[in-house]
C-alpha atoms as one frame of an Amber mdcrd trajectory, in Angstrom:
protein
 162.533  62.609  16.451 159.442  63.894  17.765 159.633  67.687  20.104 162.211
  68.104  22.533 161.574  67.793  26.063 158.998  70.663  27.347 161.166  73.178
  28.886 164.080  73.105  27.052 165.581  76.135  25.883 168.347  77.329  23.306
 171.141  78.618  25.994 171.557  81.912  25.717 175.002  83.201  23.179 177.279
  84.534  26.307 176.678  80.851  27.807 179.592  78.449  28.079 179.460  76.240
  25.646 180.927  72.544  25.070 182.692  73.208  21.525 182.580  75.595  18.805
 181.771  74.324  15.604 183.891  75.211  12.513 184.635  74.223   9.165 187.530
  75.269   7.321 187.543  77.732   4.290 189.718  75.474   1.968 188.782  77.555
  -1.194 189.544  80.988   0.172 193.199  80.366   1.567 192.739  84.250   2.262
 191.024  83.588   5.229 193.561  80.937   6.300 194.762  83.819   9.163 192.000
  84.559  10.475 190.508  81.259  10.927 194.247  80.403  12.482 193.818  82.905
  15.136 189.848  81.808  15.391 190.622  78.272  16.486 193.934  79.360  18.458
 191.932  81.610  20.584 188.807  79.439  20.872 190.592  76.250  22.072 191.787
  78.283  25.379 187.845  78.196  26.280 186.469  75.264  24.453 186.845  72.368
  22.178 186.745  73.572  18.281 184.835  70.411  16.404 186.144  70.761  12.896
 184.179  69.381  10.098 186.224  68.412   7.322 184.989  66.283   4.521 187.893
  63.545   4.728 190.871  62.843   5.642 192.801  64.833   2.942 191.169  67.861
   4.398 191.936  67.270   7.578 195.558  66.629   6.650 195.604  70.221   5.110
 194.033  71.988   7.744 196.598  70.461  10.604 199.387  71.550   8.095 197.773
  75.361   7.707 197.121  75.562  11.633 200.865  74.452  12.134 202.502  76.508
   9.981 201.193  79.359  11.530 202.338  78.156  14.936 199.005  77.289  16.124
 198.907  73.947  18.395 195.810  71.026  18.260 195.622  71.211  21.923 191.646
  71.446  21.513 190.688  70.713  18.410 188.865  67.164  17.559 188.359  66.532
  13.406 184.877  65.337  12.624 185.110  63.329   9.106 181.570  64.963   7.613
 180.915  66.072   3.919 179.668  69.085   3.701 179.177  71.895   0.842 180.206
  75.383   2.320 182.212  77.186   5.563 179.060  78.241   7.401 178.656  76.016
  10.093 176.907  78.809  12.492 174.415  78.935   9.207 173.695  74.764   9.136
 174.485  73.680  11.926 172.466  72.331  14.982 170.754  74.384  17.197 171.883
  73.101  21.066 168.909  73.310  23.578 169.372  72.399  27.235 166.315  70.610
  29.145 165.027  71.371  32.541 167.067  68.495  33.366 170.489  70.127  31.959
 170.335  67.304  29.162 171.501  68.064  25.799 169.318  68.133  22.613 169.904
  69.310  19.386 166.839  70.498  16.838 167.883  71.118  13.410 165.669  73.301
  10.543 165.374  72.303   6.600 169.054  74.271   5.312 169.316  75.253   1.517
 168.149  72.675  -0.945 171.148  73.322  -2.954 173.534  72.657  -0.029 172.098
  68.940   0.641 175.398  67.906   2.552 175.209  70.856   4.872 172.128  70.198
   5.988 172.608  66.613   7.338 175.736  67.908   9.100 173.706  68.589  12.801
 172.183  65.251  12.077 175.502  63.191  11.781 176.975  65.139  14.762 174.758
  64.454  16.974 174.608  60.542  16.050 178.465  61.057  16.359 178.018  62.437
  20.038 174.963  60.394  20.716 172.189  63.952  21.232 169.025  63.062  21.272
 167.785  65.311  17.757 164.713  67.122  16.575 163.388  67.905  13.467 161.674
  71.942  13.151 159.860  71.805   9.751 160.882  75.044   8.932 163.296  76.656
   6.119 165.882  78.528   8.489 169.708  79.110   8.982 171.249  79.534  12.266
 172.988  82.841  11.240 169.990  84.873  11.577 169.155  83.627  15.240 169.991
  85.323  18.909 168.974  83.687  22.192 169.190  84.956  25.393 168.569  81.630
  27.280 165.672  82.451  29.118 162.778  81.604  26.267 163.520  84.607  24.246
 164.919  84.411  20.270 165.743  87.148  17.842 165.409  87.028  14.309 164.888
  88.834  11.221 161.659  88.589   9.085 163.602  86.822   6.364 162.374  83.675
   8.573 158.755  84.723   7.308 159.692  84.713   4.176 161.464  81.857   3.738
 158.501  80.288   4.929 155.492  82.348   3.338 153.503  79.011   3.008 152.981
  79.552   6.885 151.584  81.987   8.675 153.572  84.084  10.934 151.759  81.764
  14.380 152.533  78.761  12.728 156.305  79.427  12.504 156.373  81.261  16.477
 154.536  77.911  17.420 157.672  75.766  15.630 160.612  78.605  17.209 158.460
  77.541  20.878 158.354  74.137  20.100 161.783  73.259  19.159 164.060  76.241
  20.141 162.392  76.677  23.388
């Protein structure tokens, strides 16, 4: 609850990073390659956190990755329902304090994707980050930081939010993205 501590900032997206979080296209088994070669690749550099809705899921995915060869050397399964793959889209947006501490702020996701948008909330009760509400409509697709204050975005922001004015949402981006 409440802002996160003043200072903080989003890290910028060439930072290292603690994990990657990913959730696993179980109704487009086209992409089952791709996302093979994703977490292969990304587990040489960090920890993938996979959110699958149960165990059943889970189950699949570890058959998929080993079939095509690709070992669980870095990958931890995170039990969490959600409704679609995008995880970049709803998940949490990391900011780092002036004191290197960890917080997560999370914006209001699609109304008619009501799992995906508790998914930052139960990961960071599952890793114990301190977490921030931003009253603001917003996925994390359409957001760039480079770390030192500075965020891009496209308008869509504006107009996801057209009950605000265009200060209002800049004083929320300050406020909880840093």
């Amino acid at each position: 609850g409440g802002l996160p501590p003043e200072g903080s900032v989003h890290p910028g997206e060439w930072e290292d990073m603690r994990a990657m979080i990913m959730s696993w296209p179980t109704t487009s088994p086209s992409l089952n390659t791709f996302f093979c070669e994703l977490v292969d690749n990304i587990q040489d550099y960090t920890e993938v956190w996979m959110v699958v809705n149960d165990q059943s899921e889970e189950d699949h995915v570890k058959d998929v990755l080993a079939s095509n060869g690709v070992p669980l050397t870095n990958v931890i399964f995170m039990h969490i329902a959600h409704d679609a793959i995008w995880a970049r889209d709803f998940g949490p947006f990391y900011m780092r304090s002036p004191l290197s501490e960890r917080h997560m702020t999370d914006a209001w996701y699609y109304t008619s994707r009501p799992n995906d948008d508790v998914v930052p909330y139960r990961i960071a009760a599952q890793e114990g980050t301190p977490s921030h509400e931003a009253h603001l409509s917003y996925e994390g697709g359409n957001f760039q930081s480079d770390g030192h204050g500075n965020c891009f975005c496209t308008d869509e922001v504006y107009n996801d939010n057209s009950s605000m004015t265009d200060e209002q949402i800049r004083r929320i981006f300050r406020d909880y993205l840093g």
